[in-house]
Short mmCIF file of C-alpha atoms and ligand atoms in Angstrom, two decimals:
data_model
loop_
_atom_site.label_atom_id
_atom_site.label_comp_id
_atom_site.label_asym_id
_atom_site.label_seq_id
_atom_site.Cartn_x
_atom_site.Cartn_y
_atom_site.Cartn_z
CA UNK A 1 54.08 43.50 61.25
CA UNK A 2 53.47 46.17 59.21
CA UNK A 3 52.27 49.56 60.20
CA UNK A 4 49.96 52.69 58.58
CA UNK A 5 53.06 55.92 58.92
CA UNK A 6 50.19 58.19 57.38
CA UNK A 7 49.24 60.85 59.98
CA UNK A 8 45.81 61.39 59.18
CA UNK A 9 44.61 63.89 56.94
CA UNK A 10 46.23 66.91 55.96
CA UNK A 11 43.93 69.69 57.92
CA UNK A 12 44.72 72.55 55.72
CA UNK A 13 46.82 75.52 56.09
CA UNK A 14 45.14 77.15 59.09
CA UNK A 15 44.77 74.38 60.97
CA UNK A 16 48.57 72.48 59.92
CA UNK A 17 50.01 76.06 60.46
CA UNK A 18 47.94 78.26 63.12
CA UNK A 19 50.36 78.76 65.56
CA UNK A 20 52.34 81.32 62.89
CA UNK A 21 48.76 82.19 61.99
CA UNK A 22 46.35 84.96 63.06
CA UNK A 23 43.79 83.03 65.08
CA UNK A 24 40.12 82.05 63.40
CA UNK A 25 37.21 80.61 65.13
CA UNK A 26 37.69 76.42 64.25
CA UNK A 27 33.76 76.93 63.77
CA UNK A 28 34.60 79.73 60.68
CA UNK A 29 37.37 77.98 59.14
CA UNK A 30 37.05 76.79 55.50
CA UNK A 31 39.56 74.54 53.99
CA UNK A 32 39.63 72.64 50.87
CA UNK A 33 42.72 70.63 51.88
CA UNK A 34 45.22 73.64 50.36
CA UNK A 35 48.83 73.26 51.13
CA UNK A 36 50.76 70.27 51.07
CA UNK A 37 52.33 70.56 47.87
CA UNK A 38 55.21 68.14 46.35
CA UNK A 39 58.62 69.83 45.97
CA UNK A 40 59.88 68.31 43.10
CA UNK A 41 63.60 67.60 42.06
CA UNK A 42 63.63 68.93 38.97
CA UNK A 43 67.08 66.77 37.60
CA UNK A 44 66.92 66.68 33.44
CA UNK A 45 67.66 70.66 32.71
CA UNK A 46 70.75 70.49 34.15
CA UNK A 47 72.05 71.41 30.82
CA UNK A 48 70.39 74.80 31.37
CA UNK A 49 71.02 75.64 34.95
CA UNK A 50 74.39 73.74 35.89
CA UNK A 51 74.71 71.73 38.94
CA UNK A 52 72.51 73.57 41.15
CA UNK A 53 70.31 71.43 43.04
CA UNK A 54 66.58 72.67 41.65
CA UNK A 55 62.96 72.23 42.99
CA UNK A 56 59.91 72.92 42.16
CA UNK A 57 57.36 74.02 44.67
CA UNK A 58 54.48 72.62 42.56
CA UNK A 59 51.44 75.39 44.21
CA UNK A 60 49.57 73.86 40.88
CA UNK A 61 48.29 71.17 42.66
CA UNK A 62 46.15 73.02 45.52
CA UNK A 63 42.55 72.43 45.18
CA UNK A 64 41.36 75.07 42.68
CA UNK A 65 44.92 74.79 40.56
CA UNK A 66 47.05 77.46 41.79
CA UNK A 67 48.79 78.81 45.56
CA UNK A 68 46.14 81.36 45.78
CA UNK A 69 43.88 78.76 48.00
CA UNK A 70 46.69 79.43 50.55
CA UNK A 71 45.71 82.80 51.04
CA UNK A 72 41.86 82.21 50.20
CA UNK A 73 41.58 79.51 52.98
CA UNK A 74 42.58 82.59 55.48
CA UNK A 75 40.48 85.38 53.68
CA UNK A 76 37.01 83.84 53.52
CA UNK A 77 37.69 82.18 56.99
CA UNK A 78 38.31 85.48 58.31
CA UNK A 79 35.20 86.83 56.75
CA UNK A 80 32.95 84.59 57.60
CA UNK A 81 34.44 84.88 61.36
CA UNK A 82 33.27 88.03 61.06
CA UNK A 83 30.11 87.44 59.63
CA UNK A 84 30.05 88.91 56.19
CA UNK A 85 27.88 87.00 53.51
CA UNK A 86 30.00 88.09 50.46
CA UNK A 87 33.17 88.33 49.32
CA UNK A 88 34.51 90.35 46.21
CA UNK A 89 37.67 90.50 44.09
CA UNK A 90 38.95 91.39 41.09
CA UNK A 91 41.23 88.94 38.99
CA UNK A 92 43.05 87.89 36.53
CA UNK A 93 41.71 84.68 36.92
CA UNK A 94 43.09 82.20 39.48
CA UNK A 95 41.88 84.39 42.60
CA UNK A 96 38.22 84.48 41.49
CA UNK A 97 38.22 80.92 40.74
CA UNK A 98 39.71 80.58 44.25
CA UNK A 99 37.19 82.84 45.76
CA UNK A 100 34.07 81.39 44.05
CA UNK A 101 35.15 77.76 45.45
CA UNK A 102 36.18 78.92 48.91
CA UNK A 103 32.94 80.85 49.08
CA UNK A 104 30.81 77.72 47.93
CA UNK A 105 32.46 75.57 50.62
CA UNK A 106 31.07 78.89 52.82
CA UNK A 107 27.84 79.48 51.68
CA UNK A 108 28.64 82.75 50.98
CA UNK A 109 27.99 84.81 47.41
CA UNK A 110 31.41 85.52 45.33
CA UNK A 111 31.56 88.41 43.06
CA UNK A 112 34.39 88.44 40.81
CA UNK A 113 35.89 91.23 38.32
CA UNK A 114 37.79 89.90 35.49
CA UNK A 115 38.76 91.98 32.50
CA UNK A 116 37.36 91.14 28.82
CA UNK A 117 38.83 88.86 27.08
CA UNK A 118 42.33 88.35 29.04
CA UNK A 119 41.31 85.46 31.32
CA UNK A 120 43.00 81.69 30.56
CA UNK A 121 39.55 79.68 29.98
CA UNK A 122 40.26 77.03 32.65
CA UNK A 123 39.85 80.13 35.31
CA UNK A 124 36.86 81.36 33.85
CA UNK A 125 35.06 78.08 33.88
CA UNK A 126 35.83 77.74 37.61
CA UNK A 127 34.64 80.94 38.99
CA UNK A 128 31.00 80.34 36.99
CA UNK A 129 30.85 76.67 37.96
CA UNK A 130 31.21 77.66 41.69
CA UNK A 131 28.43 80.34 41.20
CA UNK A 132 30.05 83.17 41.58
CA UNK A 133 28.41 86.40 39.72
CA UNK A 134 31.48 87.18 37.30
CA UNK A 135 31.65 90.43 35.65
CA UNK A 136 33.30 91.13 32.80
CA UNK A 137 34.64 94.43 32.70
CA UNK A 138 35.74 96.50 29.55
CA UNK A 139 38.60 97.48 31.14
CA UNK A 140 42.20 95.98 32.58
CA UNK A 141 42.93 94.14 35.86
CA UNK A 142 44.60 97.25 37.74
CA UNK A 143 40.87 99.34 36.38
CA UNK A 144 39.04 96.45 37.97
CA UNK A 145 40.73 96.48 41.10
CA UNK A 146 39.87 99.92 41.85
CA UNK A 147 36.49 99.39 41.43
CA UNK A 148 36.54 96.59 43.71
CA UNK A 149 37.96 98.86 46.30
CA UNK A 150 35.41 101.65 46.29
CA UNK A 151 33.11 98.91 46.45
CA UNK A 152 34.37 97.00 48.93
CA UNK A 153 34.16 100.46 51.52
CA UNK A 154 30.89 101.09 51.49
CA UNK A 155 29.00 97.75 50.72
CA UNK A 156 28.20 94.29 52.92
CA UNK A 157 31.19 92.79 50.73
CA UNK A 158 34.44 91.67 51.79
CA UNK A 159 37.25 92.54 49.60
CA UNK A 160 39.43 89.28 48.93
CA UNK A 161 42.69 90.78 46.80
CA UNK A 162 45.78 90.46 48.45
CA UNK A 163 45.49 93.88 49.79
CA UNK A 164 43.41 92.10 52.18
CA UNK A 165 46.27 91.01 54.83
CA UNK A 166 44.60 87.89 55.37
CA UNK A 167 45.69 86.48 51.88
CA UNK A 168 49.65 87.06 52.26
CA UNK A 169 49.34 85.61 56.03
CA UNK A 170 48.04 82.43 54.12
CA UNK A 171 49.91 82.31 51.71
CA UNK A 172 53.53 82.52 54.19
CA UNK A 173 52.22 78.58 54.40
CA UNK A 174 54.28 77.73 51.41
CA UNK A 175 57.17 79.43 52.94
CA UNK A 176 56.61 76.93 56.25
CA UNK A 177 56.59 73.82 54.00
CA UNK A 178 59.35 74.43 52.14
CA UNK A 179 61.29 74.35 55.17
CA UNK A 180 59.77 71.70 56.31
CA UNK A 181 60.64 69.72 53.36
CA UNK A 182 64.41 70.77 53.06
CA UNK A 183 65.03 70.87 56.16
CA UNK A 184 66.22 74.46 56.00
CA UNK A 185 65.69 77.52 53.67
CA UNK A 186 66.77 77.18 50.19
CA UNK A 187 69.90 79.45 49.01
CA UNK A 188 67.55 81.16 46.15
CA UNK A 189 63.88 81.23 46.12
CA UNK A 190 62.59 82.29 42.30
CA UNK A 191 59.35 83.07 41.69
CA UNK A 192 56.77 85.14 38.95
CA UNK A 193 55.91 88.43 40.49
CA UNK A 194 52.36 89.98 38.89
CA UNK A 195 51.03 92.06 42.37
CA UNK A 196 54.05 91.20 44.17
CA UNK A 197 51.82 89.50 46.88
CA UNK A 198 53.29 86.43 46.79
CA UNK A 199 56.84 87.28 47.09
CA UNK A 200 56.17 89.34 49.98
CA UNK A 201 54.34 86.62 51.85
CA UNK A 202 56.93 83.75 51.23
CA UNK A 203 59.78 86.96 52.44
CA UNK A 204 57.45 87.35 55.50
CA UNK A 205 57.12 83.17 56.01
CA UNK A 206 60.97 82.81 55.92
CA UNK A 207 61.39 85.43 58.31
CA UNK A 208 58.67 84.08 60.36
CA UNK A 209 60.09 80.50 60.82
CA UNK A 210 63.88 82.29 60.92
CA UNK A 211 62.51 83.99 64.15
CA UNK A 212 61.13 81.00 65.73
CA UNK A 213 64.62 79.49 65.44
CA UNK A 214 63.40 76.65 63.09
CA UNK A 215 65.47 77.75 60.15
CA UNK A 216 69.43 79.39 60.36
CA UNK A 217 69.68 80.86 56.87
CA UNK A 218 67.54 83.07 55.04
CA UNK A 219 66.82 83.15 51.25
CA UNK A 220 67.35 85.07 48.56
CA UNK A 221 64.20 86.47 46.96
CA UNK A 222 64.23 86.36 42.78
CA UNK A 223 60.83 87.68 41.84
CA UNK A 224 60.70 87.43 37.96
CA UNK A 225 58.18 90.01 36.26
CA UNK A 226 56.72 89.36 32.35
CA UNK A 227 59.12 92.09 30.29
CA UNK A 228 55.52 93.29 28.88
CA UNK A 229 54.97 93.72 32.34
CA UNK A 230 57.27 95.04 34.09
CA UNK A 231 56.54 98.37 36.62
CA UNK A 232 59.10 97.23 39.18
CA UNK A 233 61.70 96.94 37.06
CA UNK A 234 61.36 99.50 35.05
CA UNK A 235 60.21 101.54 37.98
CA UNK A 236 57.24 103.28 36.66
CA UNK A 237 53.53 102.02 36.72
CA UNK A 238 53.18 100.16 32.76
CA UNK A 239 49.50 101.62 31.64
CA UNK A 240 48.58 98.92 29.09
CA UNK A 241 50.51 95.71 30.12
CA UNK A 242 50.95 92.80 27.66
CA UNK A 243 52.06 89.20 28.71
CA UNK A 244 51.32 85.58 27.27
CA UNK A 245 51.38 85.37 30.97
CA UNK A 246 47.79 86.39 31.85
CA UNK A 247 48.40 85.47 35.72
CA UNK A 248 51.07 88.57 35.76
CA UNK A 249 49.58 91.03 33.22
CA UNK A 250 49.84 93.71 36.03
CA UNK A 251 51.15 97.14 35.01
CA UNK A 252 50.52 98.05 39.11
CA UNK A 253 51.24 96.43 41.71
CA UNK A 254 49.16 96.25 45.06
CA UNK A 255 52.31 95.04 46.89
CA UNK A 256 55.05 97.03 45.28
CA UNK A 257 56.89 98.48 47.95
CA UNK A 258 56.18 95.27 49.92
CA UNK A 259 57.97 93.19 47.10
CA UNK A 260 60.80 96.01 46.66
CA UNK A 261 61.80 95.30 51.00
CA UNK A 262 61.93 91.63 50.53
CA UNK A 263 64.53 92.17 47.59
CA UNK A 264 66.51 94.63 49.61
CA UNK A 265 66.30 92.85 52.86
CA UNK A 266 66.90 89.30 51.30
CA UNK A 267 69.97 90.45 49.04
CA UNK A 268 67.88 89.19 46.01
CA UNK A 269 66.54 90.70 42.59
CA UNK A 270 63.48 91.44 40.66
CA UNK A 271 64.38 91.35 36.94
CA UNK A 272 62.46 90.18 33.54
CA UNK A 273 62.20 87.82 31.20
CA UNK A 274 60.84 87.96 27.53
CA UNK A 275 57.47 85.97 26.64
CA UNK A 276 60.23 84.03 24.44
CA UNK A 277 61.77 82.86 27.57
CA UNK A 278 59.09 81.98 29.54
CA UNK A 279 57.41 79.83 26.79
CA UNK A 280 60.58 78.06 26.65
CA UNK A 281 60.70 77.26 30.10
CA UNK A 282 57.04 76.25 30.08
CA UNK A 283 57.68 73.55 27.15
CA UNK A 284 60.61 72.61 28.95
CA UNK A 285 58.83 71.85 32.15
CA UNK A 286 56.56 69.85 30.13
CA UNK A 287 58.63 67.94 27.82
CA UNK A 288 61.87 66.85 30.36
CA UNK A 289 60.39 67.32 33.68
CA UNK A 290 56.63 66.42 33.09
CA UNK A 291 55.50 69.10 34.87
CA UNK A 292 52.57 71.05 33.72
CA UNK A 293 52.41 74.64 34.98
CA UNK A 294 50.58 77.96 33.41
CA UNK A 295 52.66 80.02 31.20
CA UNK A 296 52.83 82.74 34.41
CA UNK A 297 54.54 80.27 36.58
CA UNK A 298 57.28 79.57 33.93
CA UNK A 299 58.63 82.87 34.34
CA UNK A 300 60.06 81.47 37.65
CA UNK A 301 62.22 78.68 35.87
CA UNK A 302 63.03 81.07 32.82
CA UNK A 303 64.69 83.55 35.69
CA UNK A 304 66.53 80.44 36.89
CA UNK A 305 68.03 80.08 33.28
CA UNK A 306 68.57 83.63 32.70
CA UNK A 307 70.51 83.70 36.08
CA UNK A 308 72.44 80.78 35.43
CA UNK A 309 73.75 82.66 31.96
CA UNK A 310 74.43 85.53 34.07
CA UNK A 311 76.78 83.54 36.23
CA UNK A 312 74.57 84.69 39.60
CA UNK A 313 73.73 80.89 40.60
CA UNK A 314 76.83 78.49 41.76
CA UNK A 315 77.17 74.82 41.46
CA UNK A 316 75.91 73.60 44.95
CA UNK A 317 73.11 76.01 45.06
CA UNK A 318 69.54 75.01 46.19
CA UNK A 319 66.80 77.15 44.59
CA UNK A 320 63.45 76.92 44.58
CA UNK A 321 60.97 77.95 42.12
CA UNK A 322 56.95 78.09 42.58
CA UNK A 323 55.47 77.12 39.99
CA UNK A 324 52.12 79.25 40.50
CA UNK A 325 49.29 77.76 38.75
CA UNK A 326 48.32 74.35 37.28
CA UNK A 327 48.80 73.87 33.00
CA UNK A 328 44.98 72.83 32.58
CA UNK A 329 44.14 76.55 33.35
CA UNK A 330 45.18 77.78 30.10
CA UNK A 331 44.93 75.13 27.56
CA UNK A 332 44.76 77.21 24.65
CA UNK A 333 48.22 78.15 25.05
CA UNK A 334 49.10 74.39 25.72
CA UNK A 335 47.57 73.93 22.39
CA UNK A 336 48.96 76.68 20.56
CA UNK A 337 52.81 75.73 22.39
CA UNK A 338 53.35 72.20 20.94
CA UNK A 339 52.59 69.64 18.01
CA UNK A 340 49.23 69.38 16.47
CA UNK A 341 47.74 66.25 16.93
CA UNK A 342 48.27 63.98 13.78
CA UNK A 343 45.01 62.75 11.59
CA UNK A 344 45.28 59.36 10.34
CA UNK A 345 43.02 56.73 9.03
CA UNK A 346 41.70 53.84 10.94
CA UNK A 347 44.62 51.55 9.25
CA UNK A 348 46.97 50.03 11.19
CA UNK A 349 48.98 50.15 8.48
CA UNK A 350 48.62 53.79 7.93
CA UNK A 351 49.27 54.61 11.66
CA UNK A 352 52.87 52.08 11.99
CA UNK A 353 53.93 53.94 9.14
CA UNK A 354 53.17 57.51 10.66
CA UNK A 355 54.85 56.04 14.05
CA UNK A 356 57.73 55.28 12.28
CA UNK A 357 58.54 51.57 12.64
C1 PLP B 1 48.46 85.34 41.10
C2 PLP B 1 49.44 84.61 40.29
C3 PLP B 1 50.76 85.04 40.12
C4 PLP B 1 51.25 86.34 40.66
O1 PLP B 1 51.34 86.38 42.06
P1 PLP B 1 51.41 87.77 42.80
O2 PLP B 1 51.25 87.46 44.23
O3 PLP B 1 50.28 88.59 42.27
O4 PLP B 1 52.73 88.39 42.47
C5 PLP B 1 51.63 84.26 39.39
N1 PLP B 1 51.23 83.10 38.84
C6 PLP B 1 49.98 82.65 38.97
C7 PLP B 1 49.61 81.36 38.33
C8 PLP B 1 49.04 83.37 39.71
O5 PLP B 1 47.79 82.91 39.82
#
């Protein structure tokens, strides 16, 4: 006879993952479903990378497009725990249109920051379909973030940026899965690095299941910054940073020295890549792995490459790279990144021919 193996439904990343979790209230806890992302074999680029065994850690495909539900799940939970009727953030685009859902499923009001004219389009329309008030601000991401902190003190708001400690505890989750999925911890985990938020929190999850004795080996963090945008690497705060990579256009981080322990402490790197290189490794994606991700989260697989020119990686190796965000959030740069669509006439004849037969 044949039998139903599905568990039930995934509960989310509080619920899947509380015991490594601060505790919430089960009343206050608000979950879209986050979490429980595919790890995908990524096995036509071995031509670029060698014979390392690579997978992608696909954080596109939580519910608003990108990992930051991980650490929004935690955030608004936390806030509405403690009764607050607001949350605020400022963004460069995926963690208002995180917020503005997470606060919907709430009923709380989302206020989000975003600077002028640098958000991906896909993020904007999500934070105003939600109903969030979004702000525009004449300014940059790291100007809008310190607004958002002198508001956040003295106002009925919660602050939602990963300087609140809810977020990274959230977002270890991916950390916790990736185990789960392997089996153990990969030998390299690569990743884009814009406040350096996330690469502390999947340091911090490693460690965490490491610990508990449910992993023997530990990781080595490769956080990959845009070379436009590039403080840690170049060690000094960049004033006006410029990326194709909108999610990392950060010239300073919140989690800098954060980011700089789980390099140290891991044995890993964080280095740069060119815009160059990251659009290359976003067609790639695309084109031989059909895998759509935002430019940002390309910077991951371009370290990979970079790293495997270098002669750092070794047949045999298993590394992981998140791939941050979901393609549909910026599909102007889809569009600008590949072939123009073709015009033909309604003729059959016309469109063979065109084809090529
Ligand atoms: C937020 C974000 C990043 C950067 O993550 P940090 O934690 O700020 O380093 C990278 N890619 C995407 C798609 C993001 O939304």
């Amino acid at each position: 006879m044949a039998e139903m193996t599905r568990k039930g439904l995934w509960r989310g990343v509080i619920r899947e993952f509380g015991e490594f979790l601060p505790e919430i209230k089960d009343e206050a806890i608000t979950t879209l479903g986050e979490g429980n992302t595919p790890l995908i074999e990524a096995s036509n680029l071995s031509d670029k990378v060698g014979e390392i065994r690579l997978l992608l850690k696909y954080d596109g495909l939580n519910p608003t497009g990108s990992f930051k539900d991980r650490g929004m799940t935690m955030a608004v939970s936390k806030a509405k725990e403690d009764g607050s009727e607001a949350v605020i953030c400022a963004s460069t685009g995926n963690t208002s249109a995180s917020a503005a859902a997470y606060a919907a499923k709430a009923g709380m009001k989302a206020y989000v920051l975003v600077p002028e004219g640098a958000i991906a389009l896909g993020k904007l329309s999500q934070a105003m379909i939600h109903g969030a008030m979004v702000l525009q601000v004449a300014g940059s991401f790291d100007d809008a973030l310190d607004i958002v902190k002198e508001i956040a003190k003295d106002h009925p708001v919660t602050m939602v940026n990963s300087l609140n400690p809810y977020r990274l505890e959230g977002q270890k989750s991916a950390a916790f899965e990736v185990c789960e999925e392997l089996g153990h911890a990969p030998t390299y985990h690569f990743l884009p690095v814009g406040n350096a938020g996330n690469i502390t929190a999947y340091w911090n999850g490693y460690k965490q299941y490491k610990d508990s004795e449910l992993i023997s080996n530990l990781p080595k963090m490769m956080g990959f910054q845009a070379a436009g945008a590039a403080p840690i690497v170049l060690g000094e705060v960049v004033k006006k940073p410029e990326t194709v990579a909108t999610a990392i256009r950060i010239g300073n981080p919140a989690s800098w020295q954060a980011a700089e322990m789980a390099r140290d402490e891991s044995g890993g790197l964080i280095d740069m890549v060119t815009d160059e290189e990251i659009l290359d490794a976003y067609r790639l994606l695309a084109v031989r792995e059909g895998v759509f991700c935002e430019p940002a989260s390309a910077a991951s697989v371009a370290g990979v490459i970079k790293m495997k020119d270098k002669g750092v990686l070794n047949n045999g190796d298993t590394v992981v790279c998140t791939l941050t965000g979901h393609g549909l959030k910026d599909p102007d740069n889809a569009i600008k990144n590949a072939e123009s669509p073709i015009k033909v006439t309604a003729d059959i004849n016309d469109i063979i021919k065109v084809m090529g037969f």
